[in-house]
Short mmCIF file of C-alpha atoms in Angstrom, two decimals:
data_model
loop_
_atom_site.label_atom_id
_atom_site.label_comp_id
_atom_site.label_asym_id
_atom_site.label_seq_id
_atom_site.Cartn_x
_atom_site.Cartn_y
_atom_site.Cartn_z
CA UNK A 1 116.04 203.11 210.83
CA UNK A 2 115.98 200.07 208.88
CA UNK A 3 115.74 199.96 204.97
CA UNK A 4 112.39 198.53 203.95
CA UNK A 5 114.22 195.31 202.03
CA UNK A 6 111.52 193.43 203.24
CA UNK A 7 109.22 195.66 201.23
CA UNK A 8 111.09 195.45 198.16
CA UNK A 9 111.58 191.60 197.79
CA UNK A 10 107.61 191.78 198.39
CA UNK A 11 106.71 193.43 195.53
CA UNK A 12 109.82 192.31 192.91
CA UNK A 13 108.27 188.76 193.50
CA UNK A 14 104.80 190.13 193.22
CA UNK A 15 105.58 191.50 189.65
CA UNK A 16 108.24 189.43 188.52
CA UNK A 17 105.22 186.18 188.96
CA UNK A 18 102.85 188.33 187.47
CA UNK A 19 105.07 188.87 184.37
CA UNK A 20 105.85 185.57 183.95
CA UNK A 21 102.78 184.36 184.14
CA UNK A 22 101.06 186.88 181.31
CA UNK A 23 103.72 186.23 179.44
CA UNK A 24 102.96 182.22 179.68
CA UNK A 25 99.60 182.61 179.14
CA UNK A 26 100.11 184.44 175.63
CA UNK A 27 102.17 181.16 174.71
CA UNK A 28 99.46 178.99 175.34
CA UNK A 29 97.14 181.17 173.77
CA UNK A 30 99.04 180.88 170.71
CA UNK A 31 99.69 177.38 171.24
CA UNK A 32 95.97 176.90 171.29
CA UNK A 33 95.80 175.09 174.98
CA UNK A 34 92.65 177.76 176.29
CA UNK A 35 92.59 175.56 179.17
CA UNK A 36 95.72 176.07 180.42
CA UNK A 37 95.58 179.75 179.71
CA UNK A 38 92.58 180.38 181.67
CA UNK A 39 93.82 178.67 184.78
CA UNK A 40 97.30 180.54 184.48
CA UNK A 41 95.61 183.83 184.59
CA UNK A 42 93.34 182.77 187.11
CA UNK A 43 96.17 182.00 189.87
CA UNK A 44 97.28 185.09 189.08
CA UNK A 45 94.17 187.36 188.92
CA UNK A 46 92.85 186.07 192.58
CA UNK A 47 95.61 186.74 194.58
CA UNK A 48 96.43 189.93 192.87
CA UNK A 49 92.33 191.32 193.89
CA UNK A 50 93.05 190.20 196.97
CA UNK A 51 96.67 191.86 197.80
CA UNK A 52 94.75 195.01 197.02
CA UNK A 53 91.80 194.78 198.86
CA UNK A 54 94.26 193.75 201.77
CA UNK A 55 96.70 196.92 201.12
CA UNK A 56 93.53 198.90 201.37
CA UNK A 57 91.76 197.75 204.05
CA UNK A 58 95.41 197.81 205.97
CA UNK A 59 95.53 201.41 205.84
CA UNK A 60 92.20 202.59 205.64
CA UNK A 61 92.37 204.17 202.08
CA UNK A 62 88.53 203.96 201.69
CA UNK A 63 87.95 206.38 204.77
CA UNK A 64 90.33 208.91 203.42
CA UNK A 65 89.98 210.94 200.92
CA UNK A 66 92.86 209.23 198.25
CA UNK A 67 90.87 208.82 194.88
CA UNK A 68 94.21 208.43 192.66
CA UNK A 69 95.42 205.79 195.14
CA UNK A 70 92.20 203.71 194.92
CA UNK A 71 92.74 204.10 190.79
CA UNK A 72 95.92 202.49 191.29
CA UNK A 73 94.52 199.60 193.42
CA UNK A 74 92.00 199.10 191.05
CA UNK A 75 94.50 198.93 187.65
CA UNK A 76 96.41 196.40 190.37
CA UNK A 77 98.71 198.57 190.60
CA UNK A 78 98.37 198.79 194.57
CA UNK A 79 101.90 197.19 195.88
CA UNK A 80 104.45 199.54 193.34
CA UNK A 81 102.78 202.51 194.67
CA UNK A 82 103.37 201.30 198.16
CA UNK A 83 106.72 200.54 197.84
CA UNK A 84 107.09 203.95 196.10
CA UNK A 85 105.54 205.38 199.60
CA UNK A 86 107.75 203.62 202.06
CA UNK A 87 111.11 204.50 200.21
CA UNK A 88 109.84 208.11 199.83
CA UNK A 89 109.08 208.40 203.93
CA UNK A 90 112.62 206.34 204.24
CA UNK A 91 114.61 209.35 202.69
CA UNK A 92 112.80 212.15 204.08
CA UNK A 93 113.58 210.95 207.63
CA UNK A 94 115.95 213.41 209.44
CA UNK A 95 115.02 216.08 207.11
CA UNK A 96 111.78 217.59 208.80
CA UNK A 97 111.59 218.21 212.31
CA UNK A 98 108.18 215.78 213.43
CA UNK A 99 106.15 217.52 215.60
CA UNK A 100 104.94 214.15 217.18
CA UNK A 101 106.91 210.78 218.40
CA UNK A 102 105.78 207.58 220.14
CA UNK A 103 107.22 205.86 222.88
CA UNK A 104 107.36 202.38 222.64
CA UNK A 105 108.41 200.03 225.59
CA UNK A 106 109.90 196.50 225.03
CA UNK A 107 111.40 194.07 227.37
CA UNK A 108 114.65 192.29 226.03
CA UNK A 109 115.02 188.81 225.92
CA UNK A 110 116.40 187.89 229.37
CA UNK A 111 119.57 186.53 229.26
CA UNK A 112 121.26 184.74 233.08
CA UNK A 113 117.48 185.61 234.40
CA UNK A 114 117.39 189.46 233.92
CA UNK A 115 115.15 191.06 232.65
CA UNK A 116 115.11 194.67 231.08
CA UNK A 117 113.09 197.13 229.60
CA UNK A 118 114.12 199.77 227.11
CA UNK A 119 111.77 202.56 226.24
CA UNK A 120 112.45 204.31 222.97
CA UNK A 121 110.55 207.10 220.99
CA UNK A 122 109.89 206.54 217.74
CA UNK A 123 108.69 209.36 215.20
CA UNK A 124 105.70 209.58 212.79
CA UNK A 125 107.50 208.23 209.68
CA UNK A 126 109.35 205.02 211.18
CA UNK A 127 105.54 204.35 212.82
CA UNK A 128 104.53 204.59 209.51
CA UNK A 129 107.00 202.70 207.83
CA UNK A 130 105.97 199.91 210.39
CA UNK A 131 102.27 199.95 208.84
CA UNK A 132 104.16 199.40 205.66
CA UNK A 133 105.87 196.67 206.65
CA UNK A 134 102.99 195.01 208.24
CA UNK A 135 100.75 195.10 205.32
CA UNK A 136 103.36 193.83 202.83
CA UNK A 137 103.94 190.90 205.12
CA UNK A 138 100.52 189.96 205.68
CA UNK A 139 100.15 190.71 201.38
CA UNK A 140 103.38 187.98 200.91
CA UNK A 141 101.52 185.52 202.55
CA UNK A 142 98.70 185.90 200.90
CA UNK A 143 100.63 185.73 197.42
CA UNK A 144 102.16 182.78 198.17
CA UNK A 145 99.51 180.57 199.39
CA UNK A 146 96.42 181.88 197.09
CA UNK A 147 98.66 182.09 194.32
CA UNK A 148 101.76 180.95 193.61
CA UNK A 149 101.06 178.06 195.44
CA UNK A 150 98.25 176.72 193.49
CA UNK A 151 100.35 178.60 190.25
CA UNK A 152 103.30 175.97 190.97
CA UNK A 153 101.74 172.86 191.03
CA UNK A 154 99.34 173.71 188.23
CA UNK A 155 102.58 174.33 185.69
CA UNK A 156 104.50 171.28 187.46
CA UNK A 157 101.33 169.41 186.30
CA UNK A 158 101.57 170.85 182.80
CA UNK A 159 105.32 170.08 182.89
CA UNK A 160 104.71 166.17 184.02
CA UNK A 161 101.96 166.12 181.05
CA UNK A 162 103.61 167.20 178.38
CA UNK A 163 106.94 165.44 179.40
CA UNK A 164 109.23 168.34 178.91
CA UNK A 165 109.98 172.23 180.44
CA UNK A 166 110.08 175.05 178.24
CA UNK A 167 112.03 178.50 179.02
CA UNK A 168 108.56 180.07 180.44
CA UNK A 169 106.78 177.69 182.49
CA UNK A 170 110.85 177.04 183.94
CA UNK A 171 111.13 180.68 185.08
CA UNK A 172 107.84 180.83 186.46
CA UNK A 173 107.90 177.57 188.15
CA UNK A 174 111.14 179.19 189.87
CA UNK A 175 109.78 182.69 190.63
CA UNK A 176 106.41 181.24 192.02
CA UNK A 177 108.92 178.44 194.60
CA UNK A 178 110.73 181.37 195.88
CA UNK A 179 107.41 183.45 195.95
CA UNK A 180 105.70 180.71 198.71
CA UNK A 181 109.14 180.37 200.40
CA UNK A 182 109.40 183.51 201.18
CA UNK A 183 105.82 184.19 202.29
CA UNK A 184 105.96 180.90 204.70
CA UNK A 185 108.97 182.63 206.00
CA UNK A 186 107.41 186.06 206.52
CA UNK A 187 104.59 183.89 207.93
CA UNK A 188 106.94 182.49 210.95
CA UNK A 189 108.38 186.13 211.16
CA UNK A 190 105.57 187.54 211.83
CA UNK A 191 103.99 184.65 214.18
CA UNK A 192 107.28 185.50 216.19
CA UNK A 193 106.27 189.17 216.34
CA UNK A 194 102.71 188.43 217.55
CA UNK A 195 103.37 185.95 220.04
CA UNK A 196 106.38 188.37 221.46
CA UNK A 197 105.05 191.36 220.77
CA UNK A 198 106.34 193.23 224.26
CA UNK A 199 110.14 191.75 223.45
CA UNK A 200 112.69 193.33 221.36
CA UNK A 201 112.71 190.34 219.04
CA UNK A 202 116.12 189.99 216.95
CA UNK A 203 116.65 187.54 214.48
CA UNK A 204 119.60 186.13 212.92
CA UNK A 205 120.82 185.44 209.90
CA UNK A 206 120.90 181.83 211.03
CA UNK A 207 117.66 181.63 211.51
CA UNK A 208 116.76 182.81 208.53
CA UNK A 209 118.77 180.59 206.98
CA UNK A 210 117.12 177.85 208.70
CA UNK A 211 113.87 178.78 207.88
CA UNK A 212 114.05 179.15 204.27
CA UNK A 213 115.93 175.06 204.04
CA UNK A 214 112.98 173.68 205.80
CA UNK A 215 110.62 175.83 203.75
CA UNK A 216 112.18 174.85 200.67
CA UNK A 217 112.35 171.57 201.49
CA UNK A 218 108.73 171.37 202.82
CA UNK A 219 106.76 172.54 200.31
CA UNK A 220 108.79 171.66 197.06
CA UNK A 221 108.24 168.15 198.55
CA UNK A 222 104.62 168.57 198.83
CA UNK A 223 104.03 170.16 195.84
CA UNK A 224 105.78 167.04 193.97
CA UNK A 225 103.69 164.50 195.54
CA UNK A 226 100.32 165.87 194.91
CA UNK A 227 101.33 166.23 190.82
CA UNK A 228 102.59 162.97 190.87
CA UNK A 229 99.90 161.65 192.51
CA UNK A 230 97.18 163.65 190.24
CA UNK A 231 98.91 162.97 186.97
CA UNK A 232 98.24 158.77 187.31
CA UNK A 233 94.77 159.23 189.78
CA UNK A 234 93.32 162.12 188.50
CA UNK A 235 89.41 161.84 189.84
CA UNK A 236 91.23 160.91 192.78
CA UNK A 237 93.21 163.75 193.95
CA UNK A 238 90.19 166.12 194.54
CA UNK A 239 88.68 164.51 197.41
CA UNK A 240 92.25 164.21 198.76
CA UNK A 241 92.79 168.06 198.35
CA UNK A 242 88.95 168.83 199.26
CA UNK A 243 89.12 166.98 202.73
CA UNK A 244 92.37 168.59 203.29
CA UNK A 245 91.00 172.33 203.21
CA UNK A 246 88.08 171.42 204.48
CA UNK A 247 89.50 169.98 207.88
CA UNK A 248 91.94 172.79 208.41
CA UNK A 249 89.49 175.26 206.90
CA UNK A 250 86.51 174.11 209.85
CA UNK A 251 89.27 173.16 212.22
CA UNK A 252 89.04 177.03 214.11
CA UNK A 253 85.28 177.64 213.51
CA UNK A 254 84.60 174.33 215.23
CA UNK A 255 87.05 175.13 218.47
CA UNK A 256 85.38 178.73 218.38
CA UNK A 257 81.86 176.92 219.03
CA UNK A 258 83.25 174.71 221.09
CA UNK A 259 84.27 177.49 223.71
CA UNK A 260 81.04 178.96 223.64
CA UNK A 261 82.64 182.42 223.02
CA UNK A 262 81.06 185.59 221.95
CA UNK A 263 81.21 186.61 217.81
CA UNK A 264 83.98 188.60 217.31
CA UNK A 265 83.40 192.77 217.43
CA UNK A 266 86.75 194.30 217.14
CA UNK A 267 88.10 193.82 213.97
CA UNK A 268 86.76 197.23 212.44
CA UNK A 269 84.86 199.52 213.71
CA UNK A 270 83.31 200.31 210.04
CA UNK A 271 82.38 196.52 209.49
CA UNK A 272 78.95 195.40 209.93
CA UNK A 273 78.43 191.96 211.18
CA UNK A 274 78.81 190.23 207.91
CA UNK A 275 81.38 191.99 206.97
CA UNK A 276 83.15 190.51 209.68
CA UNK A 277 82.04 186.70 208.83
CA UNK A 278 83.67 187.67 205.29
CA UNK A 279 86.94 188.66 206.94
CA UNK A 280 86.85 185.88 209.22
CA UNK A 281 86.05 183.12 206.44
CA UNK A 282 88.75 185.15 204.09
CA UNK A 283 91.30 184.40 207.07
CA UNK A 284 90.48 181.08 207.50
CA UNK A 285 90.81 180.03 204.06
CA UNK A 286 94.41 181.69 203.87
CA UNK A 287 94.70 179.27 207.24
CA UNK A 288 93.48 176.17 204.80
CA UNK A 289 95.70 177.27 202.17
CA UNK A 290 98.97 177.32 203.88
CA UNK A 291 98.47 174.07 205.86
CA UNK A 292 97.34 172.59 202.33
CA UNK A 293 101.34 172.94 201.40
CA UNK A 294 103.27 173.43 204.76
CA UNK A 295 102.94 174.17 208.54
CA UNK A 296 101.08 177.53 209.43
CA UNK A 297 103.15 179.05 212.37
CA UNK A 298 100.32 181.95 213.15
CA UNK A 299 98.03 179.67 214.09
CA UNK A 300 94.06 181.04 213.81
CA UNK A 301 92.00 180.98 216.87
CA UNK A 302 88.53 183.18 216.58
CA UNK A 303 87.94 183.48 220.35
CA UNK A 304 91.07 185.19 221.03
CA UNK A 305 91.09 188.96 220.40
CA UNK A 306 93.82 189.23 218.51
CA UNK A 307 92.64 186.45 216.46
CA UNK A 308 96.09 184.56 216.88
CA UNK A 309 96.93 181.28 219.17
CA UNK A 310 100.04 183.19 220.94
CA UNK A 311 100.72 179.52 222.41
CA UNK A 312 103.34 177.25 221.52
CA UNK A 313 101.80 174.01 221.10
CA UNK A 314 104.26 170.85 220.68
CA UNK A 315 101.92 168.24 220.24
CA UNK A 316 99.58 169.62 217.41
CA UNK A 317 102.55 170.33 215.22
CA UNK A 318 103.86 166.65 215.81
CA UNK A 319 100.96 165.75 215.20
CA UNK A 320 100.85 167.65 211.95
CA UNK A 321 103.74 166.20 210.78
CA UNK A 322 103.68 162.89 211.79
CA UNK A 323 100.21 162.53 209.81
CA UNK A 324 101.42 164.69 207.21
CA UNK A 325 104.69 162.21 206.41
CA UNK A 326 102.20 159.32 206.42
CA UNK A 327 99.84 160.66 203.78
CA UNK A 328 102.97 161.88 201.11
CA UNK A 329 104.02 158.57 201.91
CA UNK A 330 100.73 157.02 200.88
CA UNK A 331 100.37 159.15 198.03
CA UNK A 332 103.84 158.23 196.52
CA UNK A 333 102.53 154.60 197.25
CA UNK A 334 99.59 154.91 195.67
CA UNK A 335 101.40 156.46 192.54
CA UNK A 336 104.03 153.95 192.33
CA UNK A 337 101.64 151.25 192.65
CA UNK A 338 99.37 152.98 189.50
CA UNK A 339 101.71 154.44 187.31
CA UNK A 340 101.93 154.01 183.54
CA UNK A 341 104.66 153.46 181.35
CA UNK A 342 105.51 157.27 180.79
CA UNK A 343 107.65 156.85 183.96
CA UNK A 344 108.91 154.23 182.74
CA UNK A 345 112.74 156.11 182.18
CA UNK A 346 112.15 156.99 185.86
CA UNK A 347 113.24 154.68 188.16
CA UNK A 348 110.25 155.41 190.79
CA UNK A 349 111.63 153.67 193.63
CA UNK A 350 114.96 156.29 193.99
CA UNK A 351 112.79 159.19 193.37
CA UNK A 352 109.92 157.60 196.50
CA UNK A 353 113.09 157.28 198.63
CA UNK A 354 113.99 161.22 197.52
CA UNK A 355 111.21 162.99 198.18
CA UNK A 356 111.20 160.98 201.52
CA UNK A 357 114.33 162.02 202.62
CA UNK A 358 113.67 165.43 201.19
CA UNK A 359 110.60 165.56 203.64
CA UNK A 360 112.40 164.86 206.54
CA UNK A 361 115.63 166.91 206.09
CA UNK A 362 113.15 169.79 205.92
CA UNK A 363 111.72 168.27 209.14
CA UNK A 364 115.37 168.11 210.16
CA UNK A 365 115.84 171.72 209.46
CA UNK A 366 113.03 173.18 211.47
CA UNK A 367 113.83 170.94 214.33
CA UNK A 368 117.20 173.28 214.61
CA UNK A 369 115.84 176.00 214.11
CA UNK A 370 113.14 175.81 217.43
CA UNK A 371 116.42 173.99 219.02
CA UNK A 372 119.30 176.31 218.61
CA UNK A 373 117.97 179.58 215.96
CA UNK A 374 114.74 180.28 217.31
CA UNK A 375 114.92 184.54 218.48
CA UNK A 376 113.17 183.42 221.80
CA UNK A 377 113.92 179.83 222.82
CA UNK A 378 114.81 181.42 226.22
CA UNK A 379 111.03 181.97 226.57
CA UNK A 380 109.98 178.42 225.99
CA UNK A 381 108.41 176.93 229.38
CA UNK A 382 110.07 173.70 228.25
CA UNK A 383 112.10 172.38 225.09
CA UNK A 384 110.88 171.05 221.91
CA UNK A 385 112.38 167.79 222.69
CA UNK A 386 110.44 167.42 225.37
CA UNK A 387 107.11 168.20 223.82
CA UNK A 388 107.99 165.93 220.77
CA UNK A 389 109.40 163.10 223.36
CA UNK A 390 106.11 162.87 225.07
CA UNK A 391 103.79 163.09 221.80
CA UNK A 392 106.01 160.48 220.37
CA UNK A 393 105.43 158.25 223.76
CA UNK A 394 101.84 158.93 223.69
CA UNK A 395 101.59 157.58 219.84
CA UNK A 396 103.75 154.76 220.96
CA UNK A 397 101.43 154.04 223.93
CA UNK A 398 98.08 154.36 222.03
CA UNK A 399 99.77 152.01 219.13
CA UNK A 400 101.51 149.05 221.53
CA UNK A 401 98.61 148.87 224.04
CA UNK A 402 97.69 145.54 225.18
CA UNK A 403 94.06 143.89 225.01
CA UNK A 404 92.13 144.19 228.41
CA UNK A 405 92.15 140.87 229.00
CA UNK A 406 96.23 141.41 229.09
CA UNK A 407 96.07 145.13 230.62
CA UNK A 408 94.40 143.89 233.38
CA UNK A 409 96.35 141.21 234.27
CA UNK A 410 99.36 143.49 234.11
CA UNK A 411 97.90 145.74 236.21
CA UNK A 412 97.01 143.20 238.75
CA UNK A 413 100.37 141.96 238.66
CA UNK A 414 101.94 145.14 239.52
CA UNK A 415 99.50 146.18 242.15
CA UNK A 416 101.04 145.33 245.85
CA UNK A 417 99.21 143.04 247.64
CA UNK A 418 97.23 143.96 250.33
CA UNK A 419 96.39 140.98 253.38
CA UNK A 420 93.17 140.38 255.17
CA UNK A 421 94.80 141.79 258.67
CA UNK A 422 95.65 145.30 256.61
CA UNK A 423 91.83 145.02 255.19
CA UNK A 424 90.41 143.90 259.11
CA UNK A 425 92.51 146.78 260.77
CA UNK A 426 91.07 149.81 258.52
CA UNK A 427 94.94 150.13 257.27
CA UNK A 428 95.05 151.92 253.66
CA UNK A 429 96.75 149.79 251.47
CA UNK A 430 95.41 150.31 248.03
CA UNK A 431 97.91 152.03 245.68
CA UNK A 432 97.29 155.84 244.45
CA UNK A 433 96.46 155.41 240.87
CA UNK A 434 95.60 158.70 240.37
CA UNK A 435 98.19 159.85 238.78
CA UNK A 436 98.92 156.69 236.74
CA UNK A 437 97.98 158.10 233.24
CA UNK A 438 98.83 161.39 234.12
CA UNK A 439 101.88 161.82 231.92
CA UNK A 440 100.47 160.31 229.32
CA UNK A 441 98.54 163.54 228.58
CA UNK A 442 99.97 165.70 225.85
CA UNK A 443 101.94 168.81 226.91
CA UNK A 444 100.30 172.02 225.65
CA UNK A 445 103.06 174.38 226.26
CA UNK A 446 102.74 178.15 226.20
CA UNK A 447 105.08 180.27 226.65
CA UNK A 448 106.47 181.80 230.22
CA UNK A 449 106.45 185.14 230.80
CA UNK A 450 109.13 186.15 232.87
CA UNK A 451 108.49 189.57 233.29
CA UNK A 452 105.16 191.26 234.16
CA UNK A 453 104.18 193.63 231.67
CA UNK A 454 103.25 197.45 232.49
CA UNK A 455 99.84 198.25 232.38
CA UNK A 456 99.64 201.12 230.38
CA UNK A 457 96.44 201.84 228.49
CA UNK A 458 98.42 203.36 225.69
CA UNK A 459 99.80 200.26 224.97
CA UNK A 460 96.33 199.32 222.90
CA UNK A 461 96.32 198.33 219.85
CA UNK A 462 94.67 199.80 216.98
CA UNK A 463 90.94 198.69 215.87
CA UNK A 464 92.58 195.14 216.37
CA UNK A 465 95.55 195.20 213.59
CA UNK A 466 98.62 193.83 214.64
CA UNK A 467 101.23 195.68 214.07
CA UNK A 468 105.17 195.79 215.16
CA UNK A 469 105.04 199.37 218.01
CA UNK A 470 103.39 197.83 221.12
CA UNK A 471 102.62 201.41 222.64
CA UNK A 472 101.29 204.07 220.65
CA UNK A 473 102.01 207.17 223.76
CA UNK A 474 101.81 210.62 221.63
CA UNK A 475 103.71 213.80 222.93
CA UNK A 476 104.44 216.76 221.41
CA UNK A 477 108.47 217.79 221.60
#
């Protein structure tokens, strides 16, 4: 059984942010900036309700009688005592005989076109450190995007302002960086999971590696362009940032009417109906949040069961980034173009070309990592290159297309010609041009299953929670 690391890194973040962040409020307080003080503990406060509502609703603590855990949760509290939990069910493995085990079936990845599938029992406290694991992934997220997120540009902001970084806003600046790192890389983890949830999924340091450069990259970028762009166009950059959540916030609701599909009933069996339209709009918004900063891999789709697009699709995240590359690039334009003279020591076309660059080596760095790190690139129907080759020809199509006039000449020109005798005689000499543009479509590639799974109605998940055991068979030993 693995150590819960995970687990710990989750909460150390968790507290080490909050820390800083009380402790940088009580220096503006004193400094007399109220402003800033109230925002600070506001990007901490929201995120921290929410991690505990999330921790609670995770493992049902409201339907069970637990009155001193729910104190806890409620002093914020929530995420020590669950790390607490998992280490204590970590050492007491082995000890105790467990009267109960699950059996879990997963296929490996096939490897020379084999395919096998290894069937394992698994006992009542590595289930349950599973749970834990779940929850604290799903909570990292949330931190990262609903908090330190908005936390890091906010003291960046402060920082560009007041033309100087002191030993507080520094540390938290740094904590709150590696805080949404590490939840957009627990996000891809756990996308991975989802989408392959009957594979024994192993991932490599490599790809770890590779996740947390184009991360890094990513979002440190993104954060610096909207505070530069804010700090010269300030009335500007809230329509920039509303239309931004607002597309990727209606983005699923609108495909979900689209396909005409029923309202969602399986999320929990305790919820009401608007209950679940909160939970829905509360997932959404985390969706807006994290494409506000960087790609979302678990990508939200409301007519699907499990909630989650388990399709690989190459063209939306070209797409993505293609668009998202030209707007930093039109807000660094827009800044350079309406900056004042307290850049002045700055020399803004170096640091343009920088956070370019810096853009597209974390571009770089997720390109080899769906190339060469990804746990399950043997799965893919077809390659990345591929997908982004035809997207690319698609733009390039839609950008360098001729006027009519000229399209149809070209067209004529390259049509055969067909004589009178081959019209007289019946004889079919028109060109098939049905399949002209068909090419030109964009690829949405899913994945290929190359083994058929078992139907076992075990294998069900539980009141629609994703978890990492994909059957859940109990037997007594």
């Amino acid at each position: 059984m693995r150590l819960p690391s995970s687990i710990f890194v989750s909460v150390s973040l968790f507290t080490a942010e909050t820390t800083a962040a009380l402790y940088l409020s009580s220096t503006y307080r004193s400094a007399g900036d109220q402003i800033w003080q109230a925002l600070t503990l506001l990007f901490t406060l929201i995120p921290s309700v929410l991690v505990q509502l999330t921790l609670t609703f995770i493992h049902r603590d409201l339907s069970r009688d637990r009155p001193l855990v729910l104190l806890l949760h409620l002093l914020q509290l929530g995420p020590i005592v669950r790390c607490l939990e998992a280490f204590c069910i970590y050492g007491s493995v082995g000890r105790v005989e467990e009267p109960y085990v699950s059996i879990t079936r997963k296929k490996q990845i096939p490897r020379g076109g084999q395919c096998e599938e290894v069937e394992r029992q698994v006992g009542q406290a590595e289930g349950k450190l599973f749970t834990h694991r779940a929850a604290f992934a799903r909570t990292s997220v949330i931190q990262a995007f609903l908090g330190s997120a908005p936390q890091l540009t906010l003291q960046l902001y402060i920082c560009v302002l007041q033309g100087g970084v002191s030993v507080g806003r520094g540390t938290l600046m740094v904590i709150s960086l590696l805080s949404i790192v590490y939840g957009a890389l627990r996000c891809n983890i756990l996308a991975i999971k989802i989408k392959y949830d009957d594979y024994e999924v192993d991932i490599r340091p490599m790809a770890y590696l590779c996740i947390f450069l184009w991360r890094s990259f990513e979002i440190a970028t993104r954060v610096a362009v909207l505070v530069l762009f804010s700090s010269v166009l300030q009335l500007w950059v809230l329509p920039v940032v509303l239309l931004n959540f607002l597309v990727f916030f209606l983005y699923p609701w609108i495909l979900f009417w689209l396909s005409h599909s029923p309202f969602p009933e399986n999320i929990e069996k305790t919820l009401t109906r608007v209950g679940t339209t909160i939970v829905l709009c509360l997932l959404t918004f985390l969706y807006a949040g994290i494409n506000m900063f960087c790609w979302s891999a678990v990508q939200v789709k409301l007519n699907d069961p499990d909630l989650i697009n388990k399709s690989q699709n190459w063209y939306r995240m070209a797409v993505y980034y293609m668009l998202r590359f030209v707007e930093n690039a039109s807000l660094l334009l827009l800044w350079y173009v309406y900056k004042t003279d307290f850049y002045k020591l700055i020399c803004a076309p170096l640091l343009v070309l920088q956070l370019l660059v810096a853009y597209a080596i974390g571009i770089f760095f997720m390109l080899v990592f769906y190339q060469f790190c990804h746990p399950c690139r043997r799965l893919f129907s077809s390659s990345m290159t591929r997908g982004f080759w035809n997207c690319s020809s698609l733009l390039c199509l839609v950008c360098c297309s001729d006027p009519p006039p000229n399209r149809l000449t070209a067209k004529s020109a390259l049509e055969p010609r067909v004589s009178p005798e081959d019209t007289e005689q019946g004889g079919n000499g028109a060109p098939n041009t049905a399949g002209d543009t068909a090419d030109d479509l964009p690829n949405d590639t899913t994945y290929d299953i190359l083994c058929n799974a078992i139907d076992d109605p075990s294998s069900n998940r539980d009141d629609g929670i994703n978890g990492d055991l994909s059957c859940h068979t109990p037997c007594k030993t």
